[in-house]
mmCIF file of C-alpha atoms in Angstrom:
data_model
loop_
_atom_site.group_PDB
_atom_site.id
_atom_site.type_symbol
_atom_site.label_atom_id
_atom_site.label_comp_id
_atom_site.label_asym_id
_atom_site.label_seq_id
_atom_site.Cartn_x
_atom_site.Cartn_y
_atom_site.Cartn_z
ATOM 1 C CA GLU A 1 78.470 75.981 94.318
ATOM 2 C CA MET A 2 82.114 75.247 95.069
ATOM 3 C CA CYS A 3 83.138 76.872 91.771
ATOM 4 C CA ILE A 4 81.222 79.999 92.729
ATOM 5 C CA ARG A 5 82.916 80.100 96.144
ATOM 6 C CA ASP A 6 86.315 79.617 94.531
ATOM 7 C CA ARG A 7 85.633 82.382 92.031
ATOM 8 C CA LEU A 8 84.469 84.773 94.757
ATOM 9 C CA ALA A 9 87.512 83.912 96.867
ATOM 10 C CA SER A 10 89.764 84.538 93.893
ATOM 11 C CA GLU A 11 88.097 87.866 93.143
ATOM 12 C CA ARG A 12 88.371 88.867 96.780
ATOM 13 C CA GLN A 13 92.077 88.031 96.871
ATOM 14 C CA GLN A 14 92.599 89.993 93.673
ATOM 15 C CA THR A 15 90.973 93.104 95.107
ATOM 16 C CA LEU A 16 93.013 92.705 98.304
ATOM 17 C CA ASN A 17 96.208 92.571 96.258
ATOM 18 C CA GLN A 18 95.204 95.554 94.147
ATOM 19 C CA GLU A 19 94.174 97.915 96.934
ATOM 20 C CA PRO A 20 97.047 100.423 97.264
ATOM 21 C CA ILE A 21 99.022 101.284 100.380
ATOM 22 C CA ARG A 22 97.669 104.580 101.710
ATOM 23 C CA ILE A 23 99.989 107.016 103.471
ATOM 24 C CA LEU A 24 98.656 109.915 105.540
ATOM 25 C CA VAL A 25 100.899 112.958 106.029
ATOM 26 C CA ALA A 26 99.900 114.922 109.140
ATOM 27 C CA GLY A 27 101.383 117.757 111.167
ATOM 28 C CA GLN A 28 100.962 121.289 112.396
ATOM 29 C CA THR A 29 100.555 124.181 109.976
ATOM 30 C CA ASN A 30 103.873 125.162 108.319
ATOM 31 C CA ALA A 31 105.602 121.961 109.395
ATOM 32 C CA GLY A 32 106.406 121.229 105.737
ATOM 33 C CA LYS A 33 103.901 118.524 104.770
ATOM 34 C CA SER A 34 103.292 119.621 101.175
ATOM 35 C CA THR A 35 106.981 120.363 100.611
ATOM 36 C CA LEU A 36 107.845 116.897 101.893
ATOM 37 C CA ILE A 37 105.495 115.239 99.396
ATOM 38 C CA ASN A 38 106.798 117.353 96.520
ATOM 39 C CA THR A 39 110.401 116.581 97.478
ATOM 40 C CA LEU A 40 109.920 112.849 98.012
ATOM 41 C CA PHE A 41 108.183 112.307 94.691
ATOM 42 C CA ASP A 42 108.822 113.846 91.309
ATOM 43 C CA SER A 43 105.754 115.817 90.232
ATOM 44 C CA PRO A 44 103.096 113.983 92.291
ATOM 45 C CA ARG A 45 99.814 113.970 90.404
ATOM 46 C CA ALA A 46 96.512 114.763 92.075
ATOM 47 C CA ALA A 47 94.170 111.800 92.423
ATOM 48 C CA ALA A 48 91.017 113.706 93.320
ATOM 49 C CA ASP A 49 89.419 112.357 90.166
ATOM 50 C CA VAL A 50 89.676 108.741 91.368
ATOM 51 C CA VAL A 51 89.734 108.976 95.171
ATOM 52 C CA SER A 52 86.927 110.508 97.187
ATOM 53 C CA CYS A 53 88.155 112.903 99.896
ATOM 54 C CA THR A 54 87.089 116.004 101.738
ATOM 55 C CA ASP A 55 87.908 119.357 100.182
ATOM 56 C CA ALA A 56 90.682 119.873 102.739
ATOM 57 C CA ILE A 57 92.561 116.634 101.974
ATOM 58 C CA MET A 58 94.513 116.286 98.738
ATOM 59 C CA PRO A 59 95.288 112.746 97.501
ATOM 60 C CA TYR A 60 98.167 112.039 95.125
ATOM 61 C CA LYS A 61 99.097 109.073 92.954
ATOM 62 C CA LEU A 62 102.725 108.194 93.455
ATOM 63 C CA ASP A 63 105.288 106.287 91.478
ATOM 64 C CA ARG A 64 108.965 106.134 92.308
ATOM 65 C CA ALA A 65 111.647 104.363 90.319
ATOM 66 C CA GLY A 66 112.715 101.297 92.254
ATOM 67 C CA GLY A 67 109.277 99.940 93.087
ATOM 68 C CA PHE A 68 107.704 102.021 95.871
ATOM 69 C CA SER A 69 104.420 103.769 95.275
ATOM 70 C CA GLY A 70 100.827 104.059 96.412
ATOM 71 C CA LEU A 71 98.480 106.843 97.448
ATOM 72 C CA ILE A 72 99.606 109.647 99.730
ATOM 73 C CA PHE A 73 97.300 112.191 101.351
ATOM 74 C CA ASP A 74 98.277 115.773 102.139
ATOM 75 C CA THR A 75 96.156 116.980 105.054
ATOM 76 C CA PRO A 76 95.377 120.366 106.618
ATOM 77 C CA GLY A 77 97.505 121.416 109.569
ATOM 78 C CA TYR A 78 96.014 120.759 112.964
ATOM 79 C CA GLY A 79 96.025 122.881 116.101
ATOM 80 C CA GLU A 80 95.883 122.101 119.794
ATOM 81 C CA ASN A 81 92.176 122.850 120.073
ATOM 82 C CA THR A 82 90.941 121.555 116.712
ATOM 83 C CA SER A 83 88.818 118.483 116.074
ATOM 84 C CA TRP A 84 91.192 117.143 113.418
ATOM 85 C CA ILE A 85 90.682 113.448 114.171
ATOM 86 C CA HIS A 86 86.913 113.782 114.368
ATOM 87 C CA ASP A 87 86.745 115.733 111.117
ATOM 88 C CA ASN A 88 88.928 113.224 109.278
ATOM 89 C CA ARG A 89 87.743 109.905 110.728
ATOM 90 C CA GLU A 90 86.742 108.510 107.357
ATOM 91 C CA GLN A 91 90.163 109.136 105.850
ATOM 92 C CA LEU A 92 91.907 107.894 108.982
ATOM 93 C CA ASP A 93 90.023 104.608 108.662
ATOM 94 C CA LYS A 94 91.654 104.155 105.249
ATOM 95 C CA THR A 95 95.221 104.801 106.429
ATOM 96 C CA ASP A 96 98.021 102.215 106.451
ATOM 97 C CA LEU A 97 101.034 104.377 107.348
ATOM 98 C CA VAL A 98 101.299 107.802 108.994
ATOM 99 C CA MET A 99 104.082 110.297 108.454
ATOM 100 C CA LEU A 100 103.965 112.814 111.305
ATOM 101 C CA VAL A 101 105.831 115.966 110.266
ATOM 102 C CA CYS A 102 107.350 118.056 113.073
ATOM 103 C CA HIS A 103 109.184 121.382 112.680
ATOM 104 C CA ALA A 104 112.579 121.139 114.420
ATOM 105 C CA ASN A 105 112.354 124.719 115.695
ATOM 106 C CA ASN A 106 108.786 124.545 116.990
ATOM 107 C CA ALA A 107 108.835 123.806 120.720
ATOM 108 C CA ALA A 108 105.019 123.892 120.951
ATOM 109 C CA ARG A 109 104.254 120.171 120.883
ATOM 110 C CA ALA A 110 100.851 120.191 122.600
ATOM 111 C CA ALA A 111 99.037 119.937 119.256
ATOM 112 C CA ASP A 112 101.191 116.967 118.234
ATOM 113 C CA ARG A 113 100.553 115.231 121.555
ATOM 114 C CA HIS A 114 96.823 115.808 121.171
ATOM 115 C CA PHE A 115 96.896 114.378 117.643
ATOM 116 C CA LEU A 116 98.724 111.228 118.771
ATOM 117 C CA GLN A 117 96.418 110.727 121.756
ATOM 118 C CA GLU A 118 93.304 111.023 119.602
ATOM 119 C CA PHE A 119 94.901 108.906 116.878
ATOM 120 C CA HIS A 120 95.533 106.008 119.258
ATOM 121 C CA ARG A 121 92.133 106.399 120.882
ATOM 122 C CA HIS A 122 90.516 106.184 117.455
ATOM 123 C CA TYR A 123 92.049 102.760 116.856
ATOM 124 C CA LEU A 124 91.605 101.491 120.402
ATOM 125 C CA ASP A 125 87.890 101.848 119.757
ATOM 126 C CA GLN A 126 88.326 99.428 116.834
ATOM 127 C CA PRO A 127 90.051 96.315 118.258
ATOM 128 C CA ASN A 128 89.652 94.489 114.945
ATOM 129 C CA ARG A 129 91.889 97.034 113.232
ATOM 130 C CA LYS A 130 95.668 97.425 113.355
ATOM 131 C CA ILE A 131 97.112 100.792 114.358
ATOM 132 C CA PRO A 132 99.058 102.079 111.348
ATOM 133 C CA PRO A 133 102.804 102.494 111.977
ATOM 134 C CA ILE A 134 104.096 106.046 112.436
ATOM 135 C CA ILE A 135 107.253 107.658 111.100
ATOM 136 C CA VAL A 136 108.178 111.022 112.636
ATOM 137 C CA VAL A 137 109.825 113.359 110.114
ATOM 138 C CA VAL A 138 111.757 116.251 111.687
ATOM 139 C CA THR A 139 111.902 119.081 109.138
ATOM 140 C CA HIS A 140 113.766 122.415 108.927
ATOM 141 C CA ILE A 141 116.902 121.037 110.575
ATOM 142 C CA ASP A 142 118.941 123.473 108.466
ATOM 143 C CA GLU A 143 117.399 126.272 110.567
ATOM 144 C CA LEU A 144 118.918 124.966 113.788
ATOM 145 C CA ARG A 145 121.946 126.756 115.175
ATOM 146 C CA PRO A 146 124.541 127.597 113.953
ATOM 147 C CA LEU A 147 122.248 129.169 111.342
ATOM 148 C CA ARG A 148 124.918 129.756 108.692
ATOM 149 C CA GLU A 149 126.474 126.337 108.993
ATOM 150 C CA TRP A 150 125.352 123.692 106.540
ATOM 151 C CA ARG A 151 127.999 121.100 105.820
ATOM 152 C CA PRO A 152 126.279 117.720 105.609
ATOM 153 C CA PRO A 153 126.357 114.842 106.227
ATOM 154 C CA TYR A 154 125.683 115.023 109.970
ATOM 155 C CA ASP A 155 126.172 112.053 112.254
ATOM 156 C CA VAL A 156 123.369 112.235 114.822
ATOM 157 C CA SER A 157 124.305 108.925 116.455
ATOM 158 C CA GLU A 158 127.685 110.315 117.526
ATOM 159 C CA PRO A 159 127.491 114.102 116.931
ATOM 160 C CA ASP A 160 130.875 115.636 116.189
ATOM 161 C CA CYS A 161 129.861 119.283 115.639
ATOM 162 C CA VAL A 162 127.433 121.830 117.096
ATOM 163 C CA LYS A 163 124.938 121.453 114.248
ATOM 164 C CA ALA A 164 124.810 117.687 114.658
ATOM 165 C CA VAL A 165 124.431 118.077 118.431
ATOM 166 C CA ASN A 166 121.455 120.395 117.938
ATOM 167 C CA ILE A 167 119.829 118.120 115.363
ATOM 168 C CA ARG A 168 120.100 115.209 117.785
ATOM 169 C CA ALA A 169 118.777 117.396 120.610
ATOM 170 C CA ALA A 170 115.722 118.312 118.519
ATOM 171 C CA MET A 171 115.077 114.646 117.750
ATOM 172 C CA ASP A 172 115.404 113.663 121.421
ATOM 173 C CA ALA A 173 113.147 116.522 122.526
ATOM 174 C CA ILE A 174 110.410 115.431 120.115
ATOM 175 C CA GLN A 175 110.793 111.798 121.207
ATOM 176 C CA GLN A 176 110.429 112.812 124.853
ATOM 177 C CA ASP A 177 107.722 115.456 124.418
ATOM 178 C CA LEU A 178 105.517 113.105 122.405
ATOM 179 C CA THR A 179 106.286 110.065 124.597
ATOM 180 C CA LEU A 180 107.155 108.037 121.539
ATOM 181 C CA PRO A 181 108.088 104.354 121.877
ATOM 182 C CA ASP A 182 111.820 103.749 121.674
ATOM 183 C CA ASP A 183 111.470 101.914 118.369
ATOM 184 C CA THR A 184 109.699 104.831 116.625
ATOM 185 C CA ALA A 185 111.524 105.950 113.495
ATOM 186 C CA VAL A 186 112.494 109.617 113.925
ATOM 187 C CA VAL A 187 114.135 110.945 110.759
ATOM 188 C CA PRO A 188 115.662 114.458 110.469
ATOM 189 C CA VAL A 189 115.495 116.024 107.008
ATOM 190 C CA SER A 190 116.057 119.302 105.238
ATOM 191 C CA LEU A 191 113.794 120.068 102.291
ATOM 192 C CA GLY A 192 115.277 123.394 101.221
ATOM 193 C CA ASN A 193 117.751 124.407 98.538
ATOM 194 C CA ASN A 194 120.512 124.847 101.111
ATOM 195 C CA GLY A 195 122.658 127.099 98.974
ATOM 196 C CA GLY A 196 122.494 124.770 96.003
ATOM 197 C CA LEU A 197 123.177 121.608 98.000
ATOM 198 C CA GLY A 198 119.527 120.574 97.811
ATOM 199 C CA SER A 199 117.496 118.443 100.199
ATOM 200 C CA TYR A 200 119.177 116.277 102.801
ATOM 201 C CA ASN A 201 118.698 112.817 104.331
ATOM 202 C CA LEU A 202 115.749 111.684 102.215
ATOM 203 C CA ASP A 203 117.521 108.351 101.688
ATOM 204 C CA SER A 204 117.175 107.682 105.410
ATOM 205 C CA LEU A 205 113.473 108.510 105.191
ATOM 206 C CA TRP A 206 113.004 106.128 102.247
ATOM 207 C CA LEU A 207 114.785 103.441 104.266
ATOM 208 C CA ALA A 208 112.481 104.038 107.250
ATOM 209 C CA MET A 209 109.437 103.825 104.966
ATOM 210 C CA GLY A 210 110.687 100.577 103.491
ATOM 211 C CA GLN A 211 111.234 99.121 106.953
ATOM 212 C CA GLN A 212 107.606 99.874 107.840
ATOM 213 C CA MET A 213 106.086 98.397 104.707
ATOM 214 C CA ASP A 214 105.369 94.965 106.207
ATOM 215 C CA GLU A 215 103.466 96.542 109.113
ATOM 216 C CA ALA A 216 101.695 98.944 106.769
ATOM 217 C CA ASP A 217 100.694 96.038 104.552
ATOM 218 C CA LYS A 218 99.186 94.221 107.547
ATOM 219 C CA ALA A 219 97.164 97.341 108.318
ATOM 220 C CA ARG A 220 96.082 97.466 104.663
ATOM 221 C CA LEU A 221 94.907 93.856 104.654
ATOM 222 C CA LEU A 222 92.923 94.234 107.882
ATOM 223 C CA ARG A 223 91.409 97.435 106.524
ATOM 224 C CA CYS A 224 90.363 95.637 103.365
ATOM 225 C CA LEU A 225 88.943 92.660 105.232
ATOM 226 C CA GLU A 226 86.993 94.928 107.532
ATOM 227 C CA ASP A 227 85.580 96.724 104.537
ATOM 228 C CA ALA A 228 84.868 93.532 102.606
ATOM 229 C CA LYS A 229 81.407 94.692 101.635
ATOM 230 C CA SER A 230 83.058 97.367 99.497
ATOM 231 C CA ARG A 231 84.984 94.953 97.269
ATOM 232 C CA GLU A 232 83.133 96.118 94.203
ATOM 233 C CA LYS A 233 84.079 99.708 95.011
ATOM 234 C CA TRP A 234 87.775 98.721 95.124
ATOM 235 C CA ALA A 235 87.489 97.082 91.722
ATOM 236 C CA VAL A 236 86.016 100.282 90.310
ATOM 237 C CA LEU A 237 88.788 102.326 91.976
ATOM 238 C CA TRP A 238 91.430 100.062 90.497
ATOM 239 C CA ARG A 239 90.019 100.356 86.999
ATOM 240 C CA GLN A 240 89.854 104.140 87.276
ATOM 241 C CA ILE A 241 93.413 104.445 88.571
ATOM 242 C CA ALA A 242 94.753 101.996 86.001
ATOM 243 C CA GLN A 243 93.270 104.219 83.301
ATOM 244 C CA SER A 244 94.556 107.452 84.831
ATOM 245 C CA GLY A 245 98.265 106.986 84.228
ATOM 246 C CA ARG A 246 101.474 105.269 85.270
ATOM 247 C CA TRP A 247 101.754 104.179 88.883
ATOM 248 C CA PHE A 248 101.991 100.977 90.893
ATOM 249 C CA LEU A 249 99.588 98.843 92.830
ATOM 250 C CA ARG A 250 101.964 96.088 93.810
ATOM 251 C CA LYS A 251 103.673 95.242 97.064
ATOM 252 C CA SER A 252 106.976 97.047 97.576
ATOM 253 C CA ARG A 253 110.022 95.042 96.633
ATOM 254 C CA THR A 254 113.721 95.466 97.208
ATOM 255 C CA ASN A 255 116.042 95.118 94.269
#
């Protein structure tokens, strides 16, 4: 009997270790969610064949040189009066980290506030679960005034030009409008071509993601423990993903 318990415990620990980190990308329509995923990862590959989702949510398998990967979910844009949380409760229950994408030039934040309120309420109703950490990604910063100026890098901690001042102002406005905790990671990025200069400040976003991995992993473990009855389903998922191509199912490491 003890051998059976040990074997079951070992199998359970193995499935816990193999279950991937799941990242949910959310935001209003045209905030840049899909572009962010395509820019962060080289040619993300759809995982609809191995991960069950609604028609509106697109899962991707991710692998990035240097050790970070997992599953990331591109979601439909939400609006102020939509039932986004209600419609996506099942996927939200499987989330370990949220990337909230906000357009720097969009002053209409009511939909974002509604999302965050419903998001927190969803987890408050489940005291045995950990609220996934949130990273706020401020996109389209290249479209802030002066429109024709784009000479990165920009120091937003001590702005020394008008563009940097306006980027910092957009970050502060989002922080205030959404009543975000002071320790929330708010990362400004540009995902466009920018006259051949390419995307900007993704390194800072990768750093913010890395800093949240311990908290995301705690959320993952509690999610797995809560869903312990589905251990066999995880094993099947792992086998399917392992057969589908190159990607990682290991805890993020720093080199």
